[in-house]
Short mmCIF file of C-alpha atoms (C1' of nucleotides) in Angstrom, two decimals:
data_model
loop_
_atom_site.label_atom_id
_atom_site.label_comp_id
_atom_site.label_asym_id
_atom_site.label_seq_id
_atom_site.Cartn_x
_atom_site.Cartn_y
_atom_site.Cartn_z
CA UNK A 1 -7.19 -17.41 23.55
CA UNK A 2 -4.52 -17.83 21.12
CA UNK A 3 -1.16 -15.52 20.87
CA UNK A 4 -2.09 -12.87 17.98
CA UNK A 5 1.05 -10.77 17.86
CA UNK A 6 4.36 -12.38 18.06
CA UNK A 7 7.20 -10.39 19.64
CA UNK A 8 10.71 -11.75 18.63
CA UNK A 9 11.71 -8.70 17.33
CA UNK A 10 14.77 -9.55 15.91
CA UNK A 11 16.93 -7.17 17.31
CA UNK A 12 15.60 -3.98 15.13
CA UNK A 13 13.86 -1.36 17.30
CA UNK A 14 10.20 -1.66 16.15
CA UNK A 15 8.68 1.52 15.01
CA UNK A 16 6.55 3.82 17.39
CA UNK A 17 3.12 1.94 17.40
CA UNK A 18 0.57 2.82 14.84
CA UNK A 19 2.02 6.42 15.33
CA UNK A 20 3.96 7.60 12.62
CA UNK A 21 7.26 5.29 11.92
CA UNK A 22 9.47 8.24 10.87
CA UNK A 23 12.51 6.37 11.48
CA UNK A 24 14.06 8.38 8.28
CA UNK A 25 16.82 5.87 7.68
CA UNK A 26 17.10 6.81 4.16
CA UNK A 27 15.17 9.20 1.73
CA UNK A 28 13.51 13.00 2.65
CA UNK A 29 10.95 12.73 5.62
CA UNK A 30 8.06 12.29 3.28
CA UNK A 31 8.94 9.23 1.35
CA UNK A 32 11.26 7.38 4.53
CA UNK A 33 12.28 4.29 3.67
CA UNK A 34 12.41 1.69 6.83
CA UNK A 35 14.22 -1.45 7.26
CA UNK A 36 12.93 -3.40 9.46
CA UNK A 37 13.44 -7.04 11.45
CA UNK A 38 11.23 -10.13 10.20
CA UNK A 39 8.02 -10.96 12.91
CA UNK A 40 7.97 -7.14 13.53
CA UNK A 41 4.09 -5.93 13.74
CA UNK A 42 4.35 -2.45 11.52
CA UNK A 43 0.69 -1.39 11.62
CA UNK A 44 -1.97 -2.41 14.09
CA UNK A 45 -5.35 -2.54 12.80
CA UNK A 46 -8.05 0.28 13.94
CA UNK A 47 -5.19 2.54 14.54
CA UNK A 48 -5.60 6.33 12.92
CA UNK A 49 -4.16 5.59 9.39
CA UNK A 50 -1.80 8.30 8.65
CA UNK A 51 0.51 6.62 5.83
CA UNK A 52 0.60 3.87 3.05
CA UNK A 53 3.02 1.57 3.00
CA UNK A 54 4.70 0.29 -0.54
CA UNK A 55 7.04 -3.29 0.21
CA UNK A 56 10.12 -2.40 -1.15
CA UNK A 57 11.65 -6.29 0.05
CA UNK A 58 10.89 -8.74 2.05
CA UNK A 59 7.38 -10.25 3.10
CA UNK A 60 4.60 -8.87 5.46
CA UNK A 61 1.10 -10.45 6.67
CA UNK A 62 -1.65 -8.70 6.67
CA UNK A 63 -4.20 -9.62 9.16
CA UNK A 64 -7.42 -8.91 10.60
CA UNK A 65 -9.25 -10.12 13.98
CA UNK A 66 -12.53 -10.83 15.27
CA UNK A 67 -13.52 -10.09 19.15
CA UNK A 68 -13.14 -13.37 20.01
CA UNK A 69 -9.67 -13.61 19.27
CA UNK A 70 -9.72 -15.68 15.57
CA UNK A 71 -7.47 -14.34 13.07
CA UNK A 72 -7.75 -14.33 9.66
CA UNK A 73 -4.55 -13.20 7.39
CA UNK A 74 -5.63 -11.67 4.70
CA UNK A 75 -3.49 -10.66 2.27
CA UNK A 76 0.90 -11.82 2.16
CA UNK A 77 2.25 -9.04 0.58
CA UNK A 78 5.73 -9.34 -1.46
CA UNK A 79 8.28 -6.11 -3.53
CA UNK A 80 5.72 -3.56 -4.75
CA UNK A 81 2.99 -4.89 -3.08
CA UNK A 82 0.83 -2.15 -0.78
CA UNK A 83 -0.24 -1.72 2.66
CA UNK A 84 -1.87 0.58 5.05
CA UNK A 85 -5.26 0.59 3.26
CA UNK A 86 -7.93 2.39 5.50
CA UNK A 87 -11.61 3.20 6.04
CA UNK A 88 -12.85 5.77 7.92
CA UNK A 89 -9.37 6.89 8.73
CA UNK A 90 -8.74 3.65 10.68
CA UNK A 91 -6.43 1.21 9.45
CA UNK A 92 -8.35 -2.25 8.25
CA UNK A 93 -5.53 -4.30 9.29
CA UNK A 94 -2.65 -5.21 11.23
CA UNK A 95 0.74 -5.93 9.24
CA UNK A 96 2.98 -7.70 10.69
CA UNK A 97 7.07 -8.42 8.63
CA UNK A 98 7.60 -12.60 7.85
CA UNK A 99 11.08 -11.65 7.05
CA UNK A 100 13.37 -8.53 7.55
CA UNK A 101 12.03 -6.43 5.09
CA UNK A 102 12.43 -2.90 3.32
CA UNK A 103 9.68 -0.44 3.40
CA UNK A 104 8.65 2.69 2.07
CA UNK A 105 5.91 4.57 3.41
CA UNK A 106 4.04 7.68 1.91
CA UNK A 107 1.76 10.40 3.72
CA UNK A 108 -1.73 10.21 2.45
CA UNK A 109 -1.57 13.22 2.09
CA UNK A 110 1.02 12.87 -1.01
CA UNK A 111 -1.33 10.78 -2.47
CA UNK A 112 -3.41 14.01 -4.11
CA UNK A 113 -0.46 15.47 -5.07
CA UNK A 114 1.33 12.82 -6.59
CA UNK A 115 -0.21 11.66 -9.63
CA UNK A 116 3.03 9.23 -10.52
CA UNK A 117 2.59 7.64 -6.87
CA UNK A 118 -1.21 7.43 -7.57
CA UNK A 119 -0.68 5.75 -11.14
CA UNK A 120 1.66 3.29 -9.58
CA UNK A 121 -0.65 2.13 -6.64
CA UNK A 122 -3.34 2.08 -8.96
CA UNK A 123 -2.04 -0.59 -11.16
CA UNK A 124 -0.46 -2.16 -7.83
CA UNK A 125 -4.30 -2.37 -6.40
CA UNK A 126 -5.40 -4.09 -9.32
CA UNK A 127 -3.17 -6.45 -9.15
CA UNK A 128 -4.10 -7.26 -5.00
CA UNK A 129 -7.70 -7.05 -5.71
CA UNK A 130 -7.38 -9.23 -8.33
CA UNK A 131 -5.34 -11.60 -6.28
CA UNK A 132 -8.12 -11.18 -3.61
CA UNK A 133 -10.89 -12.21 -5.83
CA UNK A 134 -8.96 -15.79 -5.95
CA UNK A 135 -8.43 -15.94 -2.62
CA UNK A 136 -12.10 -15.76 -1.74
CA UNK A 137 -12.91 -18.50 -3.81
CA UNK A 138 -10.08 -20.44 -2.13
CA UNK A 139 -11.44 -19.54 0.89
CA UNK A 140 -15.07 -19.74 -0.11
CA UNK A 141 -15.00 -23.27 -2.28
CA UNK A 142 -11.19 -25.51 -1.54
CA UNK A 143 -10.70 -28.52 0.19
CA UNK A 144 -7.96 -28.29 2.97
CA UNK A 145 -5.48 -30.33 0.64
CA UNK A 146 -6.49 -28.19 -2.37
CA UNK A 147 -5.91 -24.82 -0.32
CA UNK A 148 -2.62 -26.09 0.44
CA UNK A 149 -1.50 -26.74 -2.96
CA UNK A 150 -2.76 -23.47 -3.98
CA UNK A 151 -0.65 -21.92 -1.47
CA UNK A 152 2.66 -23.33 -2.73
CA UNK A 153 1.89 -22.82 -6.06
CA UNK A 154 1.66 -19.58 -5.19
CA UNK A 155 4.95 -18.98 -3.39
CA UNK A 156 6.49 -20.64 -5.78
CA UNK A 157 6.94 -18.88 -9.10
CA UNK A 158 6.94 -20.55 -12.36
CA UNK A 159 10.81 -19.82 -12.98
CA UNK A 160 11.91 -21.65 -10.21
CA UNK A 161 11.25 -24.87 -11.12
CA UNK A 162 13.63 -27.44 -9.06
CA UNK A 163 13.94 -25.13 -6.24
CA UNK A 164 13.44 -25.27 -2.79
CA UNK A 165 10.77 -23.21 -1.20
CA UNK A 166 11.48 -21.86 2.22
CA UNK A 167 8.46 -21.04 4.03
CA UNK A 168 8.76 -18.20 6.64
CA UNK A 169 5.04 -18.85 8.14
CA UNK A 170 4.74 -21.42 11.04
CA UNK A 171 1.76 -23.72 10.36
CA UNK A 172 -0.30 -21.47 12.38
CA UNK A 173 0.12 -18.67 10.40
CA UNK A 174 -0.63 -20.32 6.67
CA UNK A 175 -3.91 -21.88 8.89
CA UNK A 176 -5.20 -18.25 9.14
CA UNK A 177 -4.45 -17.90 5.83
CA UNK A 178 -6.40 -20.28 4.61
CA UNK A 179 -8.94 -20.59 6.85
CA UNK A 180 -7.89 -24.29 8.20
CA UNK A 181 -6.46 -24.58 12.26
CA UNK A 182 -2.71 -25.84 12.05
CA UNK A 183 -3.53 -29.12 12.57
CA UNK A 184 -5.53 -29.54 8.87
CA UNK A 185 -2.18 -27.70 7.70
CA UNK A 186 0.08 -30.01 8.94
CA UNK A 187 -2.08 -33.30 8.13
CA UNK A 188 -2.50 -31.35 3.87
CA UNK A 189 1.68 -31.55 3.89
CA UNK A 190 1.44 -34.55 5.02
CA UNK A 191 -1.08 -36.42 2.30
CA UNK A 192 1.04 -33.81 -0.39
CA UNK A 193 4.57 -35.92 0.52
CA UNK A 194 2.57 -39.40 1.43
CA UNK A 195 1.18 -38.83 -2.73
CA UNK A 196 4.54 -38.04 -3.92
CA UNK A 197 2.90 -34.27 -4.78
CA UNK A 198 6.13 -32.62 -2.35
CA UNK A 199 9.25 -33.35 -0.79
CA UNK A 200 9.90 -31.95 2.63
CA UNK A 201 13.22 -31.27 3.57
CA UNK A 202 12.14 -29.94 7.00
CA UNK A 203 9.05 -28.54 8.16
CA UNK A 204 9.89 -25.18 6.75
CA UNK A 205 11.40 -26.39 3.29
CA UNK A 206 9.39 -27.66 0.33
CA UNK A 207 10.09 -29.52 -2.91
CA UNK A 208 7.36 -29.26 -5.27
CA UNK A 209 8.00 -32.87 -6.61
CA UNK A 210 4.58 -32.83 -9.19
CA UNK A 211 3.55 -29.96 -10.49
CA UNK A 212 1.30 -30.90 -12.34
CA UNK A 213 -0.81 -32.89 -10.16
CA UNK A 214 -0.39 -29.83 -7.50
CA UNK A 215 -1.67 -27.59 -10.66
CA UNK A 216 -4.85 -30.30 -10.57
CA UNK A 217 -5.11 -29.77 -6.94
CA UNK A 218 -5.45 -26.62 -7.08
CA UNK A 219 -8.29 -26.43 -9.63
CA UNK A 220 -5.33 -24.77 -12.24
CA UNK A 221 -3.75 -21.88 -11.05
CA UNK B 1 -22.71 -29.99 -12.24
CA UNK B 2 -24.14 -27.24 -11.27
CA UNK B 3 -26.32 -23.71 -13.16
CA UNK B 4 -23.49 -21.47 -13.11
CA UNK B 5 -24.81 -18.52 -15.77
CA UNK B 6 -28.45 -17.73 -15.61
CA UNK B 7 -29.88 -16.27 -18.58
CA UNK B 8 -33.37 -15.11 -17.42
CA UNK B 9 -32.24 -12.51 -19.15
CA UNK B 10 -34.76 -9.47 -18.07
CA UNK B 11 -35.89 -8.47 -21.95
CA UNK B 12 -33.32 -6.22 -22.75
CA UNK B 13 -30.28 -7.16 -24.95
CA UNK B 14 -27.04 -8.85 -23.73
CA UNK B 15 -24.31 -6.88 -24.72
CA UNK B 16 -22.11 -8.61 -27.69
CA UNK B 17 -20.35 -11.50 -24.90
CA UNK B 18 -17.15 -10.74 -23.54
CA UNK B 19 -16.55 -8.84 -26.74
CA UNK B 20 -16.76 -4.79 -26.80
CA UNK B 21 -19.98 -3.88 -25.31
CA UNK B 22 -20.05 -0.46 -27.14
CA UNK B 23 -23.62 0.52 -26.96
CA UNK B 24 -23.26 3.69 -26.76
CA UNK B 25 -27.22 4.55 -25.35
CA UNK B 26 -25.81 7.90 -23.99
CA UNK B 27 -22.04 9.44 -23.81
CA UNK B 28 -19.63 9.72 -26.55
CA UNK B 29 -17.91 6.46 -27.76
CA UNK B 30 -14.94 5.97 -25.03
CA UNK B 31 -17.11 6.36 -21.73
CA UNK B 32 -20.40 5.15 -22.88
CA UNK B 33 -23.32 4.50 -20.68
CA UNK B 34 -25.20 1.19 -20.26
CA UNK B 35 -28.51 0.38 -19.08
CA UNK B 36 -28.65 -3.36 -18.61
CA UNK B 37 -31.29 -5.54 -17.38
CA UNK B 38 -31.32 -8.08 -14.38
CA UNK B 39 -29.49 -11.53 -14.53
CA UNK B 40 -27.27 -10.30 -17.55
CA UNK B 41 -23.76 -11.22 -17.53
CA UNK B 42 -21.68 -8.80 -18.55
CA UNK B 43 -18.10 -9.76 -18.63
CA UNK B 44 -17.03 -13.25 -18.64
CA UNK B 45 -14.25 -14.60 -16.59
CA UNK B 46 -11.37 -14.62 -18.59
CA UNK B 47 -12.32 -13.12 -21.59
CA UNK B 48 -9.83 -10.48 -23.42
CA UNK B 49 -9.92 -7.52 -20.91
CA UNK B 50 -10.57 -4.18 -22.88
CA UNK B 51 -12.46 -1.90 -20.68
CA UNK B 52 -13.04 -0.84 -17.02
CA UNK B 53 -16.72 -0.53 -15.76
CA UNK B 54 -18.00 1.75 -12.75
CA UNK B 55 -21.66 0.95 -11.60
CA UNK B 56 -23.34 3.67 -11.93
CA UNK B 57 -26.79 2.54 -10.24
CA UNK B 58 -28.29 -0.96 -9.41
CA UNK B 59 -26.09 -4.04 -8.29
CA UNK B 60 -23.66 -6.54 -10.06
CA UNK B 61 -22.05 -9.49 -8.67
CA UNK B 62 -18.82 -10.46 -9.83
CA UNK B 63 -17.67 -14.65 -9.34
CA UNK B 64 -15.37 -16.80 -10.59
CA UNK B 65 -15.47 -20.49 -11.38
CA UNK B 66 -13.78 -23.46 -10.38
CA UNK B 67 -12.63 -25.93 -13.47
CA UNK B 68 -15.21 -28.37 -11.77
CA UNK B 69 -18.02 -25.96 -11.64
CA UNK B 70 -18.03 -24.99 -8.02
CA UNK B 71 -18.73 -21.27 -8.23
CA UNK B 72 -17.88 -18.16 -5.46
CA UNK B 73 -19.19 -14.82 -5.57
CA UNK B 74 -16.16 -12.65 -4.93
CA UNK B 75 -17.55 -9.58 -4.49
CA UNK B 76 -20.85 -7.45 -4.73
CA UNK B 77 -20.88 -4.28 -6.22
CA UNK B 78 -23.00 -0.98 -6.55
CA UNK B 79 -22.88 2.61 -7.09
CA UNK B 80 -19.80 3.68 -7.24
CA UNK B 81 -17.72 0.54 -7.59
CA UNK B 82 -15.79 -0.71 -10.31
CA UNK B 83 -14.77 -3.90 -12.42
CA UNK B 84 -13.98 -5.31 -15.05
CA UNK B 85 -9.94 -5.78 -13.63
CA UNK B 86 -7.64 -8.08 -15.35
CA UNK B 87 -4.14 -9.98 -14.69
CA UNK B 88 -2.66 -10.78 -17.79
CA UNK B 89 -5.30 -9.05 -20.14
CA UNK B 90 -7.85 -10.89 -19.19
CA UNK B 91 -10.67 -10.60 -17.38
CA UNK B 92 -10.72 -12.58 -13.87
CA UNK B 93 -14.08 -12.90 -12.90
CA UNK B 94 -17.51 -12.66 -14.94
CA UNK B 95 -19.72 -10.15 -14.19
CA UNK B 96 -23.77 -10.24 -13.75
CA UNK B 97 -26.57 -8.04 -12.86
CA UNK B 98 -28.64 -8.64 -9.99
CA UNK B 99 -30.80 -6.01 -10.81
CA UNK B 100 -31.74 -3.82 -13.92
CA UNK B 101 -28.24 -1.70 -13.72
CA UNK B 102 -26.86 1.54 -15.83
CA UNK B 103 -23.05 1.07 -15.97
CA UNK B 104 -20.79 3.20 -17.23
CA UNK B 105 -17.37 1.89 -19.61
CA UNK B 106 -13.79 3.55 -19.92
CA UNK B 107 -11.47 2.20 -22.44
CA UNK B 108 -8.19 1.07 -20.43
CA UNK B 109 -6.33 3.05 -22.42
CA UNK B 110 -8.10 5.77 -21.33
CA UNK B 111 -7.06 5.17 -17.48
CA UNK B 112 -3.60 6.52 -18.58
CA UNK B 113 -4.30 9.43 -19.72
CA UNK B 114 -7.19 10.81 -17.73
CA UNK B 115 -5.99 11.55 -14.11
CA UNK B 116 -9.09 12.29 -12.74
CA UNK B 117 -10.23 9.01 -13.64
CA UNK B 118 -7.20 7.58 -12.03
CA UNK B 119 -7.90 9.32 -8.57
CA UNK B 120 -11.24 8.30 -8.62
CA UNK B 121 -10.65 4.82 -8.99
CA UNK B 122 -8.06 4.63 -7.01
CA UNK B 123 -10.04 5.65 -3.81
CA UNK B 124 -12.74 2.92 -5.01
CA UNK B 125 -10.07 0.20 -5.70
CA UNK B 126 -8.28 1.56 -1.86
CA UNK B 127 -12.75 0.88 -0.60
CA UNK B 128 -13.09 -2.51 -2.66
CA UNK B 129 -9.97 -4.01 -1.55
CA UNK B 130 -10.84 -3.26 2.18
CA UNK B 131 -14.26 -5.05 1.39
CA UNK B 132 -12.58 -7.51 0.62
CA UNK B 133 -10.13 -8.06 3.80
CA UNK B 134 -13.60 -8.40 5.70
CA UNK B 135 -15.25 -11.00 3.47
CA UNK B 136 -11.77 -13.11 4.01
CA UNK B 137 -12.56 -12.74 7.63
CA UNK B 138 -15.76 -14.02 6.99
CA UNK B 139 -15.16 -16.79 4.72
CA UNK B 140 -12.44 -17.98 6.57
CA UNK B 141 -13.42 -17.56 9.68
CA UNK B 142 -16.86 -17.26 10.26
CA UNK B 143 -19.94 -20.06 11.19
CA UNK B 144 -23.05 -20.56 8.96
CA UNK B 145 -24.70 -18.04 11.35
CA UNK B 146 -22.23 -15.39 11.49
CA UNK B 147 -21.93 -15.25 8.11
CA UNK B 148 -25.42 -14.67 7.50
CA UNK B 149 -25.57 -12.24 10.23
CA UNK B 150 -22.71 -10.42 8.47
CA UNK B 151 -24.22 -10.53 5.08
CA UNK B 152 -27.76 -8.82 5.83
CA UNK B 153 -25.73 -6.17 8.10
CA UNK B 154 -23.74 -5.02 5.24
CA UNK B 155 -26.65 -5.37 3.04
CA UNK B 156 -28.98 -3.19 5.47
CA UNK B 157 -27.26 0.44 5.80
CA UNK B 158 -27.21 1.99 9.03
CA UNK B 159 -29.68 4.99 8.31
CA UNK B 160 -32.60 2.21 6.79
CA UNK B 161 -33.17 1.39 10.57
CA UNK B 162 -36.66 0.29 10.86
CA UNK B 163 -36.98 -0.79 7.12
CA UNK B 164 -37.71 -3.67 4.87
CA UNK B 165 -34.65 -4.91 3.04
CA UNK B 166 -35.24 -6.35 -0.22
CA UNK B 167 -32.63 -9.55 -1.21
CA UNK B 168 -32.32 -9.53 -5.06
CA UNK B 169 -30.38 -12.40 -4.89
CA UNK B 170 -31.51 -16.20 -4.20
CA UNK B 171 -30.29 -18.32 -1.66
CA UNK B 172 -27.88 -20.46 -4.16
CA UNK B 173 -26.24 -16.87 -4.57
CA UNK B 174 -25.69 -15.86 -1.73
CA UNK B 175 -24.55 -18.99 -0.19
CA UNK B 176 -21.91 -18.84 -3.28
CA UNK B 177 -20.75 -14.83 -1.91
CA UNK B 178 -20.57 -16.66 1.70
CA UNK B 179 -19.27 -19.82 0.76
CA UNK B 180 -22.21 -22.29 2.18
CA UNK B 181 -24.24 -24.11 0.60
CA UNK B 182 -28.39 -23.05 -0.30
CA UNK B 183 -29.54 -25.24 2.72
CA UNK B 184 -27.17 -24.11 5.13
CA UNK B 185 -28.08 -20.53 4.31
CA UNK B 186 -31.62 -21.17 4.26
CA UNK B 187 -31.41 -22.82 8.01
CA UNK B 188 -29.49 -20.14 9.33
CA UNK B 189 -32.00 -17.50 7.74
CA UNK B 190 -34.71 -19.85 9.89
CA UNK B 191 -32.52 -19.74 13.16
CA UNK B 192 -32.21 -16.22 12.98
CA UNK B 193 -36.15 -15.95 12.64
CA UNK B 194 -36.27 -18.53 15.24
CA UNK B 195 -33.90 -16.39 17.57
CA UNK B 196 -36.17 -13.11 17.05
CA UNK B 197 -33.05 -11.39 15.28
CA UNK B 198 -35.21 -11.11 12.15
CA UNK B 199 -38.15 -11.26 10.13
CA UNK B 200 -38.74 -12.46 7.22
CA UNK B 201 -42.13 -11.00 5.23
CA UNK B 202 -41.00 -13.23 2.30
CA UNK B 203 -38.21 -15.52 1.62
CA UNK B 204 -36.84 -12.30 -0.11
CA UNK B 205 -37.60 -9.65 1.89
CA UNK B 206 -35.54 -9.38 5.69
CA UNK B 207 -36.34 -6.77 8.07
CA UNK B 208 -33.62 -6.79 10.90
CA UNK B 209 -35.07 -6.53 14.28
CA UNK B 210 -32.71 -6.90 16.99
CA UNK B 211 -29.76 -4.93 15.08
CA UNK B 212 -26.96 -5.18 18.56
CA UNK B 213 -27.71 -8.88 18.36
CA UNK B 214 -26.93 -9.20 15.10
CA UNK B 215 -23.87 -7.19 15.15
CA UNK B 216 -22.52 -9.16 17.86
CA UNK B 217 -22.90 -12.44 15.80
CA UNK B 218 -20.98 -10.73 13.15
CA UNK B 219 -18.14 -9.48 15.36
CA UNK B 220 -18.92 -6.20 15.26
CA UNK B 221 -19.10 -4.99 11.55
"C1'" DC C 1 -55.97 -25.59 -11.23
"C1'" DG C 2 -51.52 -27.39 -12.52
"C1'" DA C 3 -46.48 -26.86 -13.29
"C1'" DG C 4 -42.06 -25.28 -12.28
"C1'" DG C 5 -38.82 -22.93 -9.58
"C1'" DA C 6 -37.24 -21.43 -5.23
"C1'" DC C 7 -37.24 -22.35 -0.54
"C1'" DT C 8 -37.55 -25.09 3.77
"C1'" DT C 9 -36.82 -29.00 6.54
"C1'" DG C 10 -35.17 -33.65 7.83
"C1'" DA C 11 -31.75 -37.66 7.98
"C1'" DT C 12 -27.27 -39.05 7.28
"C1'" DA C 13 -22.33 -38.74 5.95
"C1'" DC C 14 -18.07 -36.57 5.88
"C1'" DC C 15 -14.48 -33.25 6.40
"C1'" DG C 16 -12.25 -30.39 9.41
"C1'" DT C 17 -12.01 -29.09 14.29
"C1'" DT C 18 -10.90 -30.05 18.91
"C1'" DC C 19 -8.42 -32.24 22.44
"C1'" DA C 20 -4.54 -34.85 23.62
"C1'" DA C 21 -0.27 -37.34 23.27
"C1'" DT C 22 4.06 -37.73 21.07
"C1'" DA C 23 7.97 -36.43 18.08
"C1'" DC C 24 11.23 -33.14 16.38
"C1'" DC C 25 14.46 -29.33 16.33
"C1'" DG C 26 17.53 -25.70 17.93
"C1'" DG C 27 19.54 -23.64 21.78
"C1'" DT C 28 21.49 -23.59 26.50
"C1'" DG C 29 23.86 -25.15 30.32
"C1'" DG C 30 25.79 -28.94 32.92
"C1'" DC D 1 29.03 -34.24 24.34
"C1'" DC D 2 24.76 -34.96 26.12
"C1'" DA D 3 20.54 -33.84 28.93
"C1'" DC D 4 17.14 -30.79 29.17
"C1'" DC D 5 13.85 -27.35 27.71
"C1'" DG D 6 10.52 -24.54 24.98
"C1'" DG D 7 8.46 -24.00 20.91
"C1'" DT D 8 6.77 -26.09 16.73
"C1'" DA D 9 5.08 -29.90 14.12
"C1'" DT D 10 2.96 -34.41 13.60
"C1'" DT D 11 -0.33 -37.89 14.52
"C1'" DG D 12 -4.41 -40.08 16.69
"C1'" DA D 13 -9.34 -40.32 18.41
"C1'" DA D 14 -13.70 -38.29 19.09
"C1'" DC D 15 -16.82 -34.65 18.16
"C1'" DG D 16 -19.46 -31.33 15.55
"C1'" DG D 17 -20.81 -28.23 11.85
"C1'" DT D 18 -21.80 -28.17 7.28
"C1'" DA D 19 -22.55 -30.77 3.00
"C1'" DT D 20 -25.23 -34.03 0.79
"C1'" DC D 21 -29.32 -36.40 -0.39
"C1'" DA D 22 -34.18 -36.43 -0.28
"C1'" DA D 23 -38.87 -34.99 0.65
"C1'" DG D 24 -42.12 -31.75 1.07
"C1'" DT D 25 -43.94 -26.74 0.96
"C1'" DC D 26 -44.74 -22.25 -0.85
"C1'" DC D 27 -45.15 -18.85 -4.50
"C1'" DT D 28 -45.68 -17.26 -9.08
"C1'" DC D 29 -47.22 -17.65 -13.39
"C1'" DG D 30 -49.63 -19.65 -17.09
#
DNA sequence: CGAGGACTTGATACCGTTCAATACCGGTGG
DNA sequence: CCACCGGTATTGAACGGTATCAAGTCCTCG
């Protein structure tokens, strides 16, 4: 059995479970906009889906769990990005903060009605589905070193080119991600820093060293 | 190396490749109608991204390529669905009939004008993108056997209970959609027969015969 | 009847998992 | 300040599931 939900809320008060979070800290009651702690599980999957949620900051996990207990996160959703997607009423996944993080949550019900809302999640959908499609073949066709590499390409945008990265998954977490356990994780960073690809300041703080090479890796991003 | 693009292609014309496929069969010039044949390819993965399609009727199967050839079948579509999405202008995965299809095209310019458009796809992007959560599940998560399990559930529809379900795709397809290889799906398609979950009239023709088995080696659909 | 393509089945190799031991890091209390 | 502790990460060894390579079979079509 493995420890799906993790609990150190960081001193926010988490939001009435899968109910309706109408903590209205700012905005009208139909638009509220939340601020909540990082590690903070916002939406549990199979609850009644009443609202979308629109990340305003911050990161959130999106994840989704079979009987047994394996976990697979799904989507990592950054500023603009949407959650709270449903079928059947029933939300399809569990969400779950990575940092403290700024949300904004809709009624459904707002959706008809709104046809600005609906233009901007439309374009917004697009954009995850399309950033689905390459996960599946990540998932579906990568090597545990290439995953890797396409994972920090990914969190780390062109612009910031000397930077350092700070991860806010454990290893466990970018495992589900990818579809690896935590050990494959940790032994990818390690063959990335043994080849020069990274620098790692500390477990949780990456140098992309070779970009190009990583770019390779990952079968061009 | 592998055959990524089959061109069987069914007797009917391909439309003009990746460029404006305005045949405009039926409907006036910006929603036109296609019918296509089986084993056409339709868009091609990053091509210049002018127009949204919605399957009208028959089945399309949308995959994207590694640099090295290795090939995964993001999604599979039919009525109802839509593609033809695009980061950056350009398409990002090709598209191909798996049977004869009639699809229906919207210039994307029309998407901001038309609202009812808009609402409709947004529902079927808010479907599609929940589709896809699962098949993360199952790609990253899944065994040989579950996979398979999975795949001819969603493929069979509850009401079709005692029924024959034909598989218009081959075994290098769908091990692509479930990220396997053709031998490993073909042995699990044997251990299900094996195991009395199935039978198979043909190599292409499944009829599912211990359904609450099979759902519990998927995880519960 | 022969040819080609798709499928099945077998033998072996390899990558990633599993299990286990050890190292590291931050925080707490002696 | 240091010892200790819990959680996280790293590393090693053995195992196993899937890929790979290679026949061989079945089906369709000419």
């Amino acid at each position: 059995m493995r420890q799906i939900i993790d609990e150190r809320t960081g001193g926010t008060v988490r939001p009435p479970c899968g109910a309706e979070p109408h903590s209205a800290l700012h905005g009208p009651s139909h638009a509220p906009t939340m601020r909540i702690a990082a590690h903070v599980t916002v939406l549990h999957e199979g609850d009644p889906a009443r609202r979308i949620m629109e990340v305003v900051d911050g990161a959130v996990m999106l994840s989704k769990l079979l009987p047994d207990g394996r976990r697979q996160v799904v989507e990592l959703l950054g500023p603009g990005d949407v959650f709270g997607l449903a079928h059947a009423d029933i939300y399809a996944c569990s969400a779950e903060t990575l940092t403290p993080a700024t949300i904004n949550t809709h009624d459904r019900s707002a959706l008809e009605r709104d046809p600005v809302l609906g233009a901007r999640l439309l374009r917004r959908f697009e954009a995850q589905l399309c950033v689905m499609h390459s996960h599946a073949l990540v998932l579906g066709r990568m090597s545990a070193l290439e995953r890797v590499a396409f994972f920090l390409l990914r969190l780390m945008p062109e612009t910031m080119v000397g930077g350092t990265l700070h991860l806010s998954m454990t290893r466990q977490e970018i495992a589900d991600f990818l579809g690896l356990t935590l050990e494959t994780v940790s032994r990818a960073f390690s063959e990335l820093k043994r080849r020069g690809l990274v620098v790692l300041q500390r477990a949780d703080e990456v140098r992309i060293q070779d970009r190009g090479s990583m770019r390779r890796l990952a079968g061009a991003l």
